Coordinates of C-alpha atoms and ligand atoms in Angstrom, one line a residue:
M80 CA 28.2 -31.8 0.1
Q81 CA 26.5 -33.7 3.0
K82 CA 22.8 -32.5 3.1
L83 CA 22.2 -31.5 6.7
W84 CA 19.1 -34.1 6.6
G85 CA 21.0 -36.4 4.6
G86 CA 20.9 -39.3 7.1
R87 CA 18.5 -41.9 5.7
F88 CA 19.5 -41.4 1.8
T89 CA 22.0 -43.3 -0.2
K90 CA 22.0 -41.2 -3.1
S91 CA 22.5 -37.0 -3.6
T92 CA 20.2 -35.3 -4.9
D93 CA 20.4 -34.5 -8.5
S94 CA 22.4 -31.3 -9.5
F95 CA 18.9 -29.6 -10.9
T96 CA 16.7 -30.7 -8.3
D97 CA 19.2 -28.7 -6.0
H98 CA 18.5 -25.9 -8.0
F99 CA 15.0 -26.4 -8.3
H100 CA 13.8 -26.6 -5.0
S101 CA 16.9 -24.0 -4.2
S102 CA 15.3 -20.8 -2.5
I103 CA 18.4 -19.1 -1.2
G104 CA 18.0 -16.6 -4.5
F105 CA 15.1 -14.8 -2.4
D106 CA 15.4 -16.3 0.7
S107 CA 18.8 -15.0 1.5
R108 CA 17.2 -11.7 2.4
M109 CA 15.5 -12.8 5.7
Y110 CA 19.4 -13.5 6.9
R111 CA 18.8 -11.0 9.4
E112 CA 16.0 -12.0 10.6
D113 CA 17.1 -15.5 10.6
I114 CA 20.0 -15.2 12.8
T115 CA 18.2 -12.7 15.1
G116 CA 15.3 -15.5 15.6
S117 CA 18.6 -17.9 16.0
I118 CA 20.0 -16.5 18.2
A119 CA 16.7 -16.1 20.7
H120 CA 16.5 -19.8 20.3
A121 CA 19.9 -20.4 21.4
T122 CA 19.4 -18.1 24.5
M123 CA 16.4 -19.6 25.1
L124 CA 18.0 -23.1 25.0
G125 CA 20.9 -22.3 27.2
K126 CA 18.5 -20.5 30.2
Q127 CA 16.4 -23.8 30.2
G128 CA 19.4 -26.6 30.2
I129 CA 18.3 -28.0 27.2
I130 CA 22.0 -27.5 26.0
P131 CA 25.1 -26.1 28.2
Q132 CA 25.2 -22.3 28.9
A133 CA 28.7 -22.3 27.4
D134 CA 27.5 -24.1 24.4
A135 CA 24.8 -21.4 23.9
D136 CA 27.1 -19.1 24.5
L137 CA 29.3 -20.0 21.6
I138 CA 26.7 -20.4 19.4
V139 CA 25.4 -16.9 20.2
Q140 CA 28.6 -15.6 19.7
T141 CA 29.5 -17.3 16.4
L142 CA 26.2 -16.1 14.9
G143 CA 26.9 -12.7 15.6
E144 CA 30.0 -13.1 14.2
I145 CA 28.1 -14.5 10.9
L146 CA 25.7 -11.5 10.7
S147 CA 28.5 -9.1 11.2
D148 CA 30.3 -10.8 8.0
I149 CA 26.9 -11.0 5.9
D150 CA 26.8 -7.6 6.6
A151 CA 30.2 -6.7 5.6
G152 CA 29.9 -8.9 2.3
T153 CA 32.3 -11.4 3.1
I154 CA 29.9 -14.5 3.0
S155 CA 28.5 -16.2 -0.4
F156 CA 25.4 -18.8 0.2
D157 CA 25.5 -22.2 -1.6
E158 CA 22.7 -23.4 -3.5
K159 CA 23.2 -26.8 -2.6
A160 CA 22.2 -25.6 1.1
E161 CA 18.8 -24.8 0.0
D162 CA 17.8 -21.9 2.3
I163 CA 19.0 -19.1 4.2
H164 CA 18.1 -21.1 7.3
M165 CA 20.4 -24.1 6.5
N166 CA 23.0 -22.2 4.8
I167 CA 23.4 -19.9 8.4
E168 CA 23.1 -23.1 10.0
T169 CA 25.8 -24.7 7.4
I170 CA 28.3 -21.7 8.4
L171 CA 28.1 -22.1 11.7
I172 CA 29.0 -25.6 12.0
S173 CA 31.9 -25.0 9.5
R174 CA 33.2 -22.7 12.4
I175 CA 32.2 -24.0 15.8
G176 CA 31.5 -27.7 15.0
D177 CA 29.7 -30.2 16.7
V178 CA 28.8 -27.3 19.2
G179 CA 26.8 -25.5 16.3
K180 CA 25.0 -28.9 15.6
K181 CA 23.4 -28.4 19.1
L182 CA 21.3 -24.7 17.4
H183 CA 18.5 -27.2 15.8
T184 CA 17.6 -28.8 18.9
G185 CA 13.6 -28.7 19.3
R186 CA 13.2 -26.0 16.1
S187 CA 12.1 -27.3 12.4
R188 CA 12.5 -25.4 9.8
N189 CA 9.3 -25.3 9.8
D190 CA 8.7 -23.0 12.3
Q191 CA 11.8 -20.9 11.6
V192 CA 11.0 -19.9 8.4
A193 CA 7.5 -19.1 9.4
L194 CA 9.2 -17.1 12.1
D195 CA 11.9 -15.2 9.9
T196 CA 8.7 -14.0 7.3
R197 CA 7.1 -12.9 9.8
M198 CA 10.3 -10.8 11.5
Y199 CA 10.0 -9.5 8.0
T200 CA 7.0 -8.7 7.1
K201 CA 6.7 -6.9 10.4
K202 CA 9.5 -4.6 10.0
E203 CA 8.8 -3.7 6.1
L204 CA 4.9 -3.1 7.3
T205 CA 6.2 -0.6 9.7
E206 CA 8.2 1.1 6.7
I207 CA 5.7 1.2 4.2
K208 CA 3.3 3.0 6.9
A209 CA 6.2 5.7 7.2
L210 CA 5.9 6.2 3.6
L211 CA 2.4 6.3 3.5
K212 CA 2.5 8.9 6.9
N213 CA 4.6 11.2 4.6
L214 CA 2.5 10.8 1.0
M215 CA -0.4 11.6 3.5
T216 CA 1.2 14.8 5.2
T217 CA 2.1 15.9 2.0
L218 CA -1.2 15.9 0.1
N219 CA -2.7 17.5 3.3
T220 CA 0.0 20.4 2.8
L221 CA -1.1 20.5 -0.5
A222 CA -4.7 20.5 0.2
A223 CA -3.9 23.4 2.8
R224 CA -3.1 25.8 -0.2
H225 CA -5.8 24.5 -2.5
T226 CA -9.1 25.5 -0.3
E227 CA -10.1 28.0 -2.6
T228 CA -9.1 26.1 -6.2
I229 CA -11.8 25.5 -7.9
L230 CA -12.2 22.4 -10.1
P231 CA -14.5 20.6 -11.9
G232 CA -15.7 17.2 -9.5
Y233 CA -16.6 14.6 -12.3
T234 CA -19.4 11.9 -12.5
H235 CA -18.9 9.4 -15.4
L236 CA -16.4 11.7 -16.0
Q237 CA -18.4 14.4 -17.3
R238 CA -18.7 17.5 -15.1
A239 CA -20.8 17.7 -12.2
Q240 CA -20.6 20.2 -9.5
P241 CA -17.7 22.4 -8.7
V242 CA -15.8 21.5 -5.6
T243 CA -12.0 22.3 -4.3
L244 CA -8.6 20.8 -4.8
A245 CA -8.3 20.7 -1.6
H246 CA -11.1 18.7 -1.6
H247 CA -10.3 16.3 -4.0
L248 CA -6.9 15.7 -2.6
L249 CA -8.7 14.9 0.9
A250 CA -11.0 12.0 -0.6
Y251 CA -7.3 10.3 -1.7
I252 CA -6.3 10.8 2.5
E253 CA -9.6 9.2 3.5
M254 CA -8.8 6.3 1.1
F255 CA -4.9 6.5 2.8
K256 CA -6.1 6.7 6.1
R257 CA -7.7 3.4 5.7
D258 CA -4.9 2.1 4.3
Y259 CA -2.9 2.8 7.2
D260 CA -5.2 1.4 9.5
R261 CA -5.5 -2.3 7.6
L262 CA -1.7 -2.0 7.3
C263 CA -2.0 -1.7 11.2
D264 CA -4.0 -4.7 11.5
T265 CA -2.1 -6.3 9.4
Y266 CA 0.5 -6.2 11.6
K267 CA -1.3 -7.1 14.4
R268 CA -1.8 -10.6 12.9
T269 CA 1.9 -10.9 12.0
D270 CA 3.4 -10.0 15.3
V271 CA 2.4 -13.9 16.2
L272 CA 5.6 -15.8 17.0
P273 CA 5.3 -18.9 16.0
L274 CA 8.6 -20.8 16.4
G275 CA 8.1 -23.5 19.5
S276 CA 5.6 -24.9 16.9
G277 CA 8.4 -27.2 15.8
A278 CA 7.9 -29.3 12.3
L279 CA 3.9 -29.1 13.5
A280 CA 3.4 -30.5 16.9
T281 CA 6.1 -29.0 18.9
T282 CA 8.6 -30.4 20.6
T283 CA 9.6 -32.7 24.2
Y284 CA 11.8 -30.3 25.0
P285 CA 10.8 -27.6 27.5
L286 CA 10.7 -24.6 25.5
D287 CA 10.2 -20.9 26.6
R288 CA 8.2 -19.5 24.1
Q289 CA 7.1 -16.4 26.1
F290 CA 11.1 -15.5 26.9
V291 CA 11.5 -16.2 22.7
A292 CA 8.4 -13.9 22.3
E293 CA 9.7 -11.0 24.5
Q294 CA 13.9 -11.5 23.1
L295 CA 12.1 -11.2 19.5
G296 CA 9.7 -8.7 20.3
F297 CA 6.1 -10.5 19.7
S298 CA 3.7 -9.8 21.8
S299 CA 1.7 -13.0 21.2
I300 CA 2.2 -16.9 20.5
S301 CA 0.7 -19.0 18.1
A302 CA -1.7 -20.8 19.9
N303 CA -2.0 -24.3 17.9
S304 CA 1.4 -25.3 16.6
M305 CA -0.5 -26.7 13.4
D306 CA -1.8 -23.7 12.2
G307 CA 1.7 -22.0 13.9
V308 CA 3.9 -23.5 10.7
S309 CA 0.9 -23.6 8.1
D310 CA -1.0 -20.0 8.7
R311 CA 0.3 -17.7 5.9
D312 CA -2.7 -15.3 6.5
F313 CA -0.4 -12.6 6.6
C314 CA 1.2 -13.1 3.8
V315 CA -1.7 -12.9 1.7
E316 CA -3.3 -10.2 3.9
T317 CA -0.3 -8.5 3.2
A318 CA -0.7 -8.3 -0.3
S319 CA -4.2 -7.6 0.0
T320 CA -3.8 -4.4 2.0
L321 CA -1.0 -3.3 -0.3
S322 CA -3.4 -4.2 -3.7
I323 CA -5.8 -2.2 -1.8
L324 CA -3.2 0.5 -1.6
M325 CA -2.1 0.1 -5.1
M326 CA -5.5 0.4 -6.3
H327 CA -6.0 3.8 -4.7
L328 CA -2.7 5.0 -6.2
S329 CA -3.4 3.4 -9.5
R330 CA -6.6 5.7 -9.5
F331 CA -4.7 8.6 -8.5
C332 CA -2.4 8.1 -11.3
E333 CA -5.2 8.1 -14.0
E334 CA -6.1 11.9 -12.5
I335 CA -3.0 12.5 -13.1
I336 CA -2.3 11.1 -16.6
L337 CA -5.7 13.0 -17.6
W338 CA -4.6 16.2 -15.8
S339 CA -1.7 16.0 -17.7
S340 CA -2.8 15.9 -20.5
H341 CA -3.6 19.1 -23.1
E342 CA -6.9 17.9 -23.1
F343 CA -7.3 19.0 -19.4
H344 CA -4.1 20.6 -18.5
F345 CA -5.4 20.8 -14.9
I346 CA -1.4 20.4 -13.6
E347 CA 1.9 20.2 -15.4
L348 CA 3.9 17.3 -14.3
D349 CA 7.6 18.4 -13.1
D350 CA 10.7 17.5 -15.3
A351 CA 12.3 15.5 -13.1
Y352 CA 8.8 12.9 -12.7
S353 CA 8.3 12.9 -17.0
T354 CA 9.8 11.3 -19.5
G355 CA 10.3 12.4 -23.4
S356 CA 9.7 10.5 -26.6
S357 CA 12.1 8.5 -28.4
I358 CA 10.5 10.2 -32.1
M359 CA 8.2 12.6 -30.9
P360 CA 10.3 15.6 -30.3
Q361 CA 7.0 17.8 -28.1
K362 CA 6.5 14.7 -25.9
K363 CA 6.0 14.8 -21.9
N364 CA 4.6 11.9 -20.7
P365 CA 3.5 10.9 -17.3
D366 CA 5.4 7.4 -17.3
M367 CA 5.9 7.2 -13.7
A368 CA 2.1 7.9 -13.1
E369 CA 1.6 4.9 -15.8
L370 CA 4.1 2.9 -14.1
I371 CA 2.4 2.9 -10.9
R372 CA -1.0 2.3 -12.2
G373 CA 0.7 -0.9 -14.5
K374 CA 2.2 -2.2 -11.1
T375 CA -0.9 -2.1 -9.2
G376 CA -1.8 -5.5 -11.9
R377 CA 1.4 -6.8 -10.4
V378 CA 0.4 -6.4 -7.0
Y379 CA -2.8 -8.0 -7.7
G380 CA -1.4 -10.9 -9.4
H381 CA 0.6 -11.6 -6.4
L382 CA -2.4 -11.6 -4.1
M383 CA -3.8 -14.2 -6.6
G384 CA -1.0 -16.4 -7.1
L385 CA -0.7 -16.6 -2.7
L386 CA -4.2 -17.5 -2.6
T387 CA -4.0 -19.9 -5.1
T388 CA -1.2 -21.5 -3.9
L389 CA -2.7 -21.9 -0.8
K390 CA -5.9 -22.9 -1.1
G391 CA -5.4 -27.0 -1.5
L392 CA -2.9 -27.1 1.1
P393 CA -3.6 -29.5 4.0
L394 CA -2.5 -29.4 7.4
A395 CA 0.3 -28.5 8.2
Y396 CA 3.3 -27.4 6.2
N397 CA 3.6 -28.5 2.5
K398 CA 7.2 -27.3 0.0
D399 CA 4.4 -25.2 -2.0
M400 CA 4.7 -22.6 1.0
Q401 CA 8.1 -21.5 -0.3
E402 CA 6.3 -20.2 -3.2
D403 CA 4.9 -17.4 -0.5
K404 CA 8.1 -15.5 -0.4
E405 CA 8.7 -14.0 -3.5
A406 CA 5.0 -12.9 -3.6
L407 CA 5.3 -10.8 -1.0
F408 CA 8.7 -9.5 -1.4
D409 CA 7.8 -8.6 -4.2
A410 CA 4.8 -7.1 -3.5
I411 CA 6.3 -5.5 -0.6
D412 CA 9.2 -4.2 -3.0
T413 CA 6.6 -2.4 -5.2
V414 CA 4.7 -0.6 -3.1
K415 CA 7.7 0.9 -1.7
M416 CA 9.2 1.8 -4.9
C417 CA 5.9 3.4 -6.1
L418 CA 5.0 5.2 -2.9
P419 CA 8.2 7.9 -3.0
V420 CA 8.2 8.0 -6.6
F421 CA 4.2 9.0 -6.4
T422 CA 4.7 11.2 -3.1
N423 CA 7.3 13.4 -5.1
M424 CA 5.6 13.4 -8.3
I425 CA 2.8 14.7 -6.5
A426 CA 4.7 17.4 -4.3
T427 CA 6.2 18.7 -7.3
M428 CA 3.8 19.1 -10.0
T429 CA 2.4 22.5 -10.8
V430 CA -1.4 23.2 -10.6
Q431 CA -3.2 25.4 -12.8
P432 CA -5.6 27.2 -11.0
D433 CA -7.1 29.4 -14.1
V434 CA -7.4 26.3 -16.2
M435 CA -9.4 24.5 -13.6
L436 CA -11.5 27.4 -12.9
Q437 CA -12.6 27.6 -16.0
A438 CA -13.3 24.3 -16.4
A439 CA -15.3 24.4 -13.2
K440 CA -17.5 27.4 -15.1
G441 CA -18.5 25.4 -17.8
G442 CA -20.3 21.9 -18.3
F443 CA -23.1 23.5 -16.2
T444 CA -21.8 22.5 -13.0
N445 CA -24.2 24.6 -11.4
A446 CA -27.2 23.2 -12.6
T447 CA -28.0 21.4 -9.6
D448 CA -27.5 25.5 -7.4
A449 CA -29.6 26.4 -10.1
A450 CA -32.9 24.1 -9.2
D451 CA -32.1 24.1 -5.2
W452 CA -32.5 28.0 -5.8
L453 CA -35.9 27.4 -7.3
V454 CA -36.9 24.4 -4.2
K455 CA -35.8 27.6 -1.9
Q456 CA -38.6 30.1 -3.5
G457 CA -41.0 27.0 -3.6
V458 CA -40.5 24.6 -6.1
P459 CA -40.8 21.3 -5.7
F460 CA -37.6 19.4 -6.3
R461 CA -38.9 17.2 -9.5
D462 CA -40.1 20.5 -11.2
A463 CA -37.2 22.4 -10.5
H464 CA -35.0 19.8 -12.2
G465 CA -37.3 19.6 -15.3
I466 CA -36.9 23.7 -15.6
I467 CA -33.5 23.9 -15.4
G468 CA -33.2 21.0 -17.4
R469 CA -35.2 23.1 -19.9
L470 CA -32.8 25.8 -19.6
V471 CA -29.7 23.8 -20.0
L472 CA -30.9 22.8 -23.3
Y473 CA -31.6 26.3 -24.6
C474 CA -28.2 26.7 -23.3
I475 CA -26.6 24.2 -25.7
E476 CA -28.5 25.5 -28.6
H477 CA -27.5 29.1 -27.9
H478 CA -23.9 28.3 -26.9
T479 CA -24.1 29.9 -23.5
N480 CA -24.4 29.0 -20.2
L481 CA -26.2 29.6 -17.3
D482 CA -24.2 32.4 -15.8
D483 CA -24.9 34.5 -19.3
L484 CA -28.6 34.1 -19.6
S485 CA -30.7 37.8 -19.3
L486 CA -33.4 37.6 -16.7
E487 CA -35.6 37.6 -19.6
E488 CA -34.5 34.1 -20.6
Y489 CA -34.8 33.0 -17.4
Q490 CA -38.4 34.0 -17.1
A491 CA -39.2 32.7 -20.6
I492 CA -39.1 29.4 -18.7
S493 CA -40.1 30.1 -15.5
P494 CA -41.5 33.4 -14.2
V495 CA -40.7 32.2 -10.6
F496 CA -36.8 33.5 -11.4
N497 CA -35.6 37.1 -10.4
E498 CA -32.2 38.9 -10.0
S499 CA -30.7 37.2 -7.0
V500 CA -30.6 33.6 -9.2
Y501 CA -27.4 35.0 -10.0
D502 CA -25.7 35.3 -6.5
A503 CA -26.7 31.5 -6.4
I504 CA -25.1 30.2 -9.2
G505 CA -21.7 31.4 -9.0
V506 CA -19.4 28.8 -9.1
K507 CA -17.4 30.0 -5.8
Q508 CA -20.4 30.4 -4.1
C509 CA -21.7 26.3 -5.3
V510 CA -18.8 25.3 -3.5
E511 CA -19.1 27.4 -0.1
A512 CA -22.8 26.9 -0.1
R513 CA -22.0 23.0 0.3
N514 CA -21.0 23.6 3.9
V515 CA -22.3 20.3 5.0
I516 CA -20.0 17.7 7.2
G517 CA -17.4 16.3 4.7
G518 CA -18.6 19.0 2.0
P519 CA -16.3 21.2 -0.2
S520 CA -16.4 24.7 1.6
K521 CA -13.3 26.0 2.8
A522 CA -14.7 25.8 6.0
M523 CA -15.3 22.1 6.2
T524 CA -12.1 21.4 4.3
T525 CA -9.9 23.6 6.7
K526 CA -11.2 21.3 9.3
A527 CA -10.7 18.6 7.7
I528 CA -7.3 19.6 7.0
E529 CA -6.6 20.0 10.9
D530 CA -7.9 16.9 11.8
N531 CA -6.2 14.9 9.8
N532 CA -3.0 17.2 10.9
A533 CA -3.8 16.2 14.5
Y534 CA -3.9 12.1 12.9
L535 CA -0.8 12.6 11.7
K536 CA 0.7 13.7 14.3
K537 CA -0.4 10.5 16.5
L538 CA 0.9 8.5 13.7
Ligands
LIG670 N1 13.0 -23.0 2.5 C1 11.6 -23.4 2.8 C2 10.3 -22.5 2.8 O1 10.7 -21.4 2.3 C3 12.3 -23.7 4.5 C4 10.8 -24.6 5.1 C5 11.6 -26.0 4.5 N2 10.7 -27.0 5.2 C6 10.9 -28.1 4.9 N3 10.4 -29.1 5.8 N4 11.8 -28.8 3.7 O2 9.1 -22.8 2.6

């Protein structure tokens, strides 16, 4: 097969070389973007009189037919034609001969691949945003059902202060809102048209880049052709944004794994989102959560791979850049699989409010409130901290807790105590008293859930 670039060569490439440098195995998924971009380019060439209008029309029509044929699965690509760009061009030339050879006028594969990859990334970012919105909606709905479901909040994985499940879920919604913002921001910088940059220094033809940008729905045009062909920041940014999103999913999964263990038993995962053991009949494992946690490492790996591929590249295009696609695609594919699985896993799990409440009542999660009660009686906070610390020690030694101590036991440690301390340290009171903006009280979480609903409606 004669290569499209074969003119200055006297020998054909080694067949293993063909295999080695071909990217059709992974960039064929950009066929729609490649053809759509070529249609816009050919339309512009005709409009500008760079090629005859009739030729442009034939190219556009034939590209449309090729697209339908690929969609219908009647076309197979050839590794020897290297990549999706030259495969499509080769098919075009095989169908309309010399006219097809005019498509690549004023264009290089360097600006073409940058265009296709940006178009593909824009589409995927939009899909990921929809999946993330879905997850946030699911979490917010669940939060609305659990504004009074009390569980311990932890620091150092030691019981710290009581919170509600709504409050806990709302914390994750905040993370996902930031992820959503980052996706929008990444989209902005991906939404720049590189076509017209040529190989690196634009072209001598009177291209109308503004027209192409409008045809393809780009909101801006690359301002420097050397940057236009070699900028892969949008790939790195996508991988980075997705890494942070996966980090959030992974942290949540870690909690789901802990919470579904017998030791916690705060939740029970639905059978549809758990698996069994091939040897231990009793097992019900949180494999989905573990896999998402595991796949997080894979997405981080792609971010590091992309950064490392790009770090030593001189301007402008270098073939190293072909390595961007598998990393980018796999990061995107992974997130697109994880998000719906995670969303459904959360939507179908059973919450065990009684177990959560029992856990919140143990572990002295009301100790801060007992200290705060003393402060309200005029005891300086540091002294109050010391008094309650001694009471906790007393409780540990006597296998009891603050709620069950008698007033005499309290007063033996500090005469300031009176009956009203019991009201202040009830677990529900501990939650309700935290009525500061961002706090777990029912009033605050209800307000946060309403705000989230308004936010989600606008997305
Ligand atoms: N398959 C190539 C890539 O993914 C397309 C650009 C090739 N450009 C070139 N000058 N060899 O980067």
